[in-house]
mmCIF file of C-alpha atoms in Angstrom:
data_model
loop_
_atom_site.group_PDB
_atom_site.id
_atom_site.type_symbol
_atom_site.label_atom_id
_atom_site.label_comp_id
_atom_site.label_asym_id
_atom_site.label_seq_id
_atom_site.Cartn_x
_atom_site.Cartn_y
_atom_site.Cartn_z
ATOM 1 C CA UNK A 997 -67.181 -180.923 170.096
ATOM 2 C CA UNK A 998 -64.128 -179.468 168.245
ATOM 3 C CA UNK A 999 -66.174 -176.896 166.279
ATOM 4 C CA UNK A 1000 -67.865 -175.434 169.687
ATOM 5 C CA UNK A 1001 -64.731 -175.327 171.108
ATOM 6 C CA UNK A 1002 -63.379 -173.555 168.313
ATOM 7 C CA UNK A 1003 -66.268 -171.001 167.952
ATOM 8 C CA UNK A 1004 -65.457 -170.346 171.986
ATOM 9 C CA UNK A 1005 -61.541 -169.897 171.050
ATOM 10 C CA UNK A 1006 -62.453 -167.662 167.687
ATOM 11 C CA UNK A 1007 -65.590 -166.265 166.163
ATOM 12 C CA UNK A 1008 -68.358 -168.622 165.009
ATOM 13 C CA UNK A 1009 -68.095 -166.018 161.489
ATOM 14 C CA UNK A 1010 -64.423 -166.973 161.413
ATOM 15 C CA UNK A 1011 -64.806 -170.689 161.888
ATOM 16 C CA UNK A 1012 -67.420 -170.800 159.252
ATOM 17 C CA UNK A 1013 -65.434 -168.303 157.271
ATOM 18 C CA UNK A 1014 -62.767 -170.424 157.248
ATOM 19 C CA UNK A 1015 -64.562 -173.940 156.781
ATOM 20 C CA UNK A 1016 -66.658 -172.160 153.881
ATOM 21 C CA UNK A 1017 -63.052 -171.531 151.992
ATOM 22 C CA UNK A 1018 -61.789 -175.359 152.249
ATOM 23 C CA UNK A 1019 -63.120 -178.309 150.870
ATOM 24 C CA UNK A 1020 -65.137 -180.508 152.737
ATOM 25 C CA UNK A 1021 -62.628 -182.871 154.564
ATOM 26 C CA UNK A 1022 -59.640 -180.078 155.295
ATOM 27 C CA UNK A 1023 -60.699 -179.488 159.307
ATOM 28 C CA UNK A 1024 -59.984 -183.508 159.759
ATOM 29 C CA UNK A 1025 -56.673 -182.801 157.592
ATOM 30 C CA UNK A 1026 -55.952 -180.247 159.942
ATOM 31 C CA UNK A 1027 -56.977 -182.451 162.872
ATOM 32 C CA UNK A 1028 -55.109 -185.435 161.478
ATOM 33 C CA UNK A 1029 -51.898 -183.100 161.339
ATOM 34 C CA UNK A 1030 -51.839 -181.500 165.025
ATOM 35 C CA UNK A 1031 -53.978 -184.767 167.109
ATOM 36 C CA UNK A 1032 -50.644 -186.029 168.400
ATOM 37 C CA UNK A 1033 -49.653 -183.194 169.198
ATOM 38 C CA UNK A 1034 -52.326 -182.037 171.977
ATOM 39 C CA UNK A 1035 -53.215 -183.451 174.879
ATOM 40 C CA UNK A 1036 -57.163 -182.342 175.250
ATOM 41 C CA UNK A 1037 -59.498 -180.815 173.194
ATOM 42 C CA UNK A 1038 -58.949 -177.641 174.548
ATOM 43 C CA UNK A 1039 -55.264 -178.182 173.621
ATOM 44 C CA UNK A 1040 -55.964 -179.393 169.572
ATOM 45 C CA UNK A 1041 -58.846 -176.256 169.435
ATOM 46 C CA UNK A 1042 -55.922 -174.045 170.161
ATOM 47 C CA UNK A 1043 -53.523 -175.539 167.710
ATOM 48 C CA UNK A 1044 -56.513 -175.525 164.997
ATOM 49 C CA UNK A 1045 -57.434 -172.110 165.343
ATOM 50 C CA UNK A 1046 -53.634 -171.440 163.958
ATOM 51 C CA UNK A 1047 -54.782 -172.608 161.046
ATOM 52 C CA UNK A 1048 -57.653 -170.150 160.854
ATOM 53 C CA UNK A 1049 -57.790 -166.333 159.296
ATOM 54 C CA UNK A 1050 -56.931 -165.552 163.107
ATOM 55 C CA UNK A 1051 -54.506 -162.955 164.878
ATOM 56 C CA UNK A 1052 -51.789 -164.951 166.195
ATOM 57 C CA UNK A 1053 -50.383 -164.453 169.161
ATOM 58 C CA UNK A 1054 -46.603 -164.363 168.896
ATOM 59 C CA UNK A 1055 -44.296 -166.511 171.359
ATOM 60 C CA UNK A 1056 -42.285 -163.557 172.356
ATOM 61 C CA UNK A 1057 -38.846 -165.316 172.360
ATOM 62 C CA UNK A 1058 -39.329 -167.314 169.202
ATOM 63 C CA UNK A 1059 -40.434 -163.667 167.553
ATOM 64 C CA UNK A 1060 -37.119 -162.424 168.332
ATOM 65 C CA UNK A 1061 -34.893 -165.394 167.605
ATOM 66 C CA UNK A 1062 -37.066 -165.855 163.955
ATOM 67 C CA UNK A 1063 -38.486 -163.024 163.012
ATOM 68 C CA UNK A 1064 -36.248 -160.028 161.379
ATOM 69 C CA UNK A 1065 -36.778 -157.995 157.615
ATOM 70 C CA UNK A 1066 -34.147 -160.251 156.549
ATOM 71 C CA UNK A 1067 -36.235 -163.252 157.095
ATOM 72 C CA UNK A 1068 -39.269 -161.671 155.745
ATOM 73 C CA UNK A 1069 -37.141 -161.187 152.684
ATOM 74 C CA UNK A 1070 -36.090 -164.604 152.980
ATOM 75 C CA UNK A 1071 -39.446 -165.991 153.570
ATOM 76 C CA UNK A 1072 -40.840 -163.882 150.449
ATOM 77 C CA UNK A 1073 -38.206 -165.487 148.053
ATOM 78 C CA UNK A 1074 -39.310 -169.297 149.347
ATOM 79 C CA UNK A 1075 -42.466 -168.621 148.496
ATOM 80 C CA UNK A 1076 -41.768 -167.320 144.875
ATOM 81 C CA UNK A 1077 -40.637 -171.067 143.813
ATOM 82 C CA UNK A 1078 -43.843 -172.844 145.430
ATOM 83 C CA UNK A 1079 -46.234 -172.755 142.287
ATOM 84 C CA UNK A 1080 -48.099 -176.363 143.826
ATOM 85 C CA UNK A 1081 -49.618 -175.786 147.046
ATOM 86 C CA UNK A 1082 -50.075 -179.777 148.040
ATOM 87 C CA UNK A 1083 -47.728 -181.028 150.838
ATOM 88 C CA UNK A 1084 -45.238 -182.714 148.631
ATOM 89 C CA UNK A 1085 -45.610 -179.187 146.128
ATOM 90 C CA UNK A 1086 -44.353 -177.257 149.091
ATOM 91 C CA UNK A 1087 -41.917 -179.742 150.419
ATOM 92 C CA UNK A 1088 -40.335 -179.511 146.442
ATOM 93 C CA UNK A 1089 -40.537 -175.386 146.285
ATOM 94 C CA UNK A 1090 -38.960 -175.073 149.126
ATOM 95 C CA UNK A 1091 -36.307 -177.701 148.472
ATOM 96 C CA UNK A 1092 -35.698 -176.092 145.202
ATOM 97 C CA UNK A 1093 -35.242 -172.597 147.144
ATOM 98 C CA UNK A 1094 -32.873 -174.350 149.242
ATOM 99 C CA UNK A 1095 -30.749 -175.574 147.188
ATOM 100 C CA UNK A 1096 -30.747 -172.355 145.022
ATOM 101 C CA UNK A 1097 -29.529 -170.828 148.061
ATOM 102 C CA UNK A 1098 -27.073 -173.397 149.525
ATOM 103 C CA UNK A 1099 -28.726 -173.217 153.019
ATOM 104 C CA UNK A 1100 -30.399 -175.519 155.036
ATOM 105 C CA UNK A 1101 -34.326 -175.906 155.450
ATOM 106 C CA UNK A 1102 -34.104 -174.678 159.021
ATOM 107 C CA UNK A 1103 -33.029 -171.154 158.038
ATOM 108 C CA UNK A 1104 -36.016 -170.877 156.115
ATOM 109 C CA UNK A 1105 -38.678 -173.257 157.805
ATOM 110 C CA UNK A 1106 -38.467 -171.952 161.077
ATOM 111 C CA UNK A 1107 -38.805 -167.964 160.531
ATOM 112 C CA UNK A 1108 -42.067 -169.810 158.483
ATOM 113 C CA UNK A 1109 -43.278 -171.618 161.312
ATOM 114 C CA UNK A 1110 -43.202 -169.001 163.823
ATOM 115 C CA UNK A 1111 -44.681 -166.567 160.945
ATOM 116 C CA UNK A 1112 -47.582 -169.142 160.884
ATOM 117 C CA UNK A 1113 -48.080 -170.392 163.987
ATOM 118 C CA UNK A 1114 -46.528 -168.246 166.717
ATOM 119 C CA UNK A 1115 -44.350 -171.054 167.960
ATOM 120 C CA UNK A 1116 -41.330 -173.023 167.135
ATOM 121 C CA UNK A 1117 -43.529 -176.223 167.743
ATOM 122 C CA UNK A 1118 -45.721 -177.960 164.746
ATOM 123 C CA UNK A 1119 -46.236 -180.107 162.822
ATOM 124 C CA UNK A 1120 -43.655 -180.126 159.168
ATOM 125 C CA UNK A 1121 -43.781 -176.929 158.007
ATOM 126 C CA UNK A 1122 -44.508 -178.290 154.292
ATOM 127 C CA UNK A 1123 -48.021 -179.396 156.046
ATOM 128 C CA UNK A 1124 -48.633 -176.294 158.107
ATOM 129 C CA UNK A 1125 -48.330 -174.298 154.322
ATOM 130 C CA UNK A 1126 -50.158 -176.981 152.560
ATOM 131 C CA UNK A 1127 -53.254 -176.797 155.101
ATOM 132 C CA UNK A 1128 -53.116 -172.929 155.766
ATOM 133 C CA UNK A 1129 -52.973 -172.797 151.951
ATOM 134 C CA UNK A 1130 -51.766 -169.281 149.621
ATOM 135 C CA UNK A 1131 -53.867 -167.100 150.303
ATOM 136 C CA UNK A 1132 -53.461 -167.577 154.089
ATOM 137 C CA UNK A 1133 -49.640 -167.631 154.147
ATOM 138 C CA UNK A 1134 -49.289 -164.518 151.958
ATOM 139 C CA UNK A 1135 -51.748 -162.556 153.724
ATOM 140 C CA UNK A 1136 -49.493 -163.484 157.023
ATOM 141 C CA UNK A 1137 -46.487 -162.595 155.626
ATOM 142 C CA UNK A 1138 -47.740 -159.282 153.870
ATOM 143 C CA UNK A 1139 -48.674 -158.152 157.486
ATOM 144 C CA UNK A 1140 -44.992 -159.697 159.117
ATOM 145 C CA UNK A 1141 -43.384 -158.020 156.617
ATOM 146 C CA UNK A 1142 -44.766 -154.523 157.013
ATOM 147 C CA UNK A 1143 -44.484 -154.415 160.503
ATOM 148 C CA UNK A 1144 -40.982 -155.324 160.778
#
């Protein structure tokens, strides 16, 4: 099952961490979000553990391309004008921040993705923050941004 699989790929504490912090139907949220993207089970496991109080493990070329303390900055300020953390809450944050700024969602949304996920691949970023949640995202780009 999914939830083996995942125990194998994290910890079992993390998995039930993590489950214990969502409401009841978020894993098939998460599963609904990343199934067309993954070929196996061992392929969606991966992709769900993302979404997971995890290490990631940074593509290396998508780190450099993405990541920088000007992003981080960047990334902070995005964040500051998301106050609903539903999909469409996100989605209208970061359109706001956008359009403050007079850039295009890439320049933001991607330096987010790889932040998130390690890769330049998923599914809209607006659903990646929606499912990791807050607390998640913060606590990922509190450690980004002191290491950089």
């Amino acid at each position: 099952s999914l939830i083996v699989r995942l125990m194998e790929i994290s910890t079992a504490a993390v998995v039930d961490k993590t489950l214990a912090q969502h409401a009841p139907g978020w894993i098939y949220e998460v599963v609904d979000a990343l199934k067309s993207r993954a070929s196996n089970l061992n392929t969606l496991a991966q992709q769900v553990s993302l979404f997971m109080d995890a290490p990631i493990n940074y593509d290396e070329a998508a780190k450099v391309k993405f990541l920088s303390p000007e992003s981080a900055a960047l990334c902070w300020h995005a964040l500051s004008h998301i106050t609903d953390w539903s999909t469409a809450g996100v989605e209208v944050g970061l359109n706001k921040f956008i359009e403050e700024r007079g850039i295009k969602l890439g320049v933001v949304a991607q330096p987010l993705r790889v932040l998130l996920t390690g890769t330049t691949a998923s599914p809209s970023i607006h659903v990646v923050m929606a499912l990791m949640g807050r607390k998640l995202v913060t606590e990922r780009l509190a450690l980004w941004a002191a290491a950089v």
